[in-house]
Amino acid sequence: MNNRQLESKIRTSFAHACPPVEGEFDTVKPVSVRRPQWKRMLAAAAAFLFVVGAALALPLLQPPAAAETTVTLDINPCIELKVDGTDTV
């Protein structure tokens, strides 16, 4: 079998598998699908709970503030003061 015969068989097979389409496709109108109201409300509630949960969990994920400065006074009794990044003693 040479290339011409092979190409001829492929064209014939393709022509039989995909018949020619007749008519115009411009007349087809898109169909709008309206989702039920409860699905929209459920999706909005889930998104709201996700945002609120993330906002509440964010402070829990941050490490505790470490002392940036340490001041030690050697006076009887010893006193040690630590200051963090927000200047809280």
GROMACS .gro file of N, CA and C in nm, residues 1 8 13 22 48 54 68 70 77-78 81 83 87 89:
model
   42
    1MET      N    1   0.086  -0.117   0.000
    1MET     CA    2   0.000   0.000   0.000
    1MET      C    3   0.090   0.124   0.000
    8SER      N    4  -0.612   0.808   0.065
    8SER     CA    5  -0.747   0.789   0.012
    8SER      C    6  -0.835   0.716   0.114
   13SER      N    7  -1.261   0.719   0.524
   13SER     CA    8  -1.303   0.687   0.660
   13SER      C    9  -1.350   0.812   0.734
   22GLU      N   10  -2.529   2.042   0.751
   22GLU     CA   11  -2.608   2.133   0.671
   22GLU      C   12  -2.682   2.228   0.764
   48PHE      N   13  -1.869   3.331   5.307
   48PHE     CA   14  -1.865   3.419   5.424
   48PHE      C   15  -1.802   3.348   5.543
   54ALA      N   16  -1.103   3.240   5.844
   54ALA     CA   17  -0.963   3.276   5.816
   54ALA      C   18  -0.922   3.398   5.896
   68GLU      N   19   1.265   4.218   7.224
   68GLU     CA   20   1.368   4.277   7.140
   68GLU      C   21   1.480   4.339   7.222
   70THR      N   22   1.642   4.380   7.629
   70THR     CA   23   1.642   4.337   7.769
   70THR      C   24   1.726   4.436   7.850
   77PRO      N   25   1.658   4.384   9.523
   77PRO     CA   26   1.661   4.260   9.446
   77PRO      C   27   1.675   4.290   9.297
   78CYS      N   28   1.721   4.193   9.220
   78CYS     CA   29   1.744   4.209   9.076
   78CYS      C   30   1.612   4.232   9.004
   81LEU      N   31   1.376   4.392   8.287
   81LEU     CA   32   1.266   4.443   8.205
   81LEU      C   33   1.290   4.400   8.061
   83VAL      N   34   1.139   4.445   7.654
   83VAL     CA   35   1.055   4.526   7.568
   83VAL      C   36   1.042   4.451   7.434
   87ASP      N   37   0.699   4.804   7.170
   87ASP     CA   38   0.742   4.884   7.286
   87ASP      C   39   0.658   4.860   7.409
   89VAL      N   40   0.646   4.683   7.768
   89VAL     CA   41   0.742   4.634   7.868
   89VAL      C   42   0.687   4.508   7.931
   0.00000   0.00000   0.00000
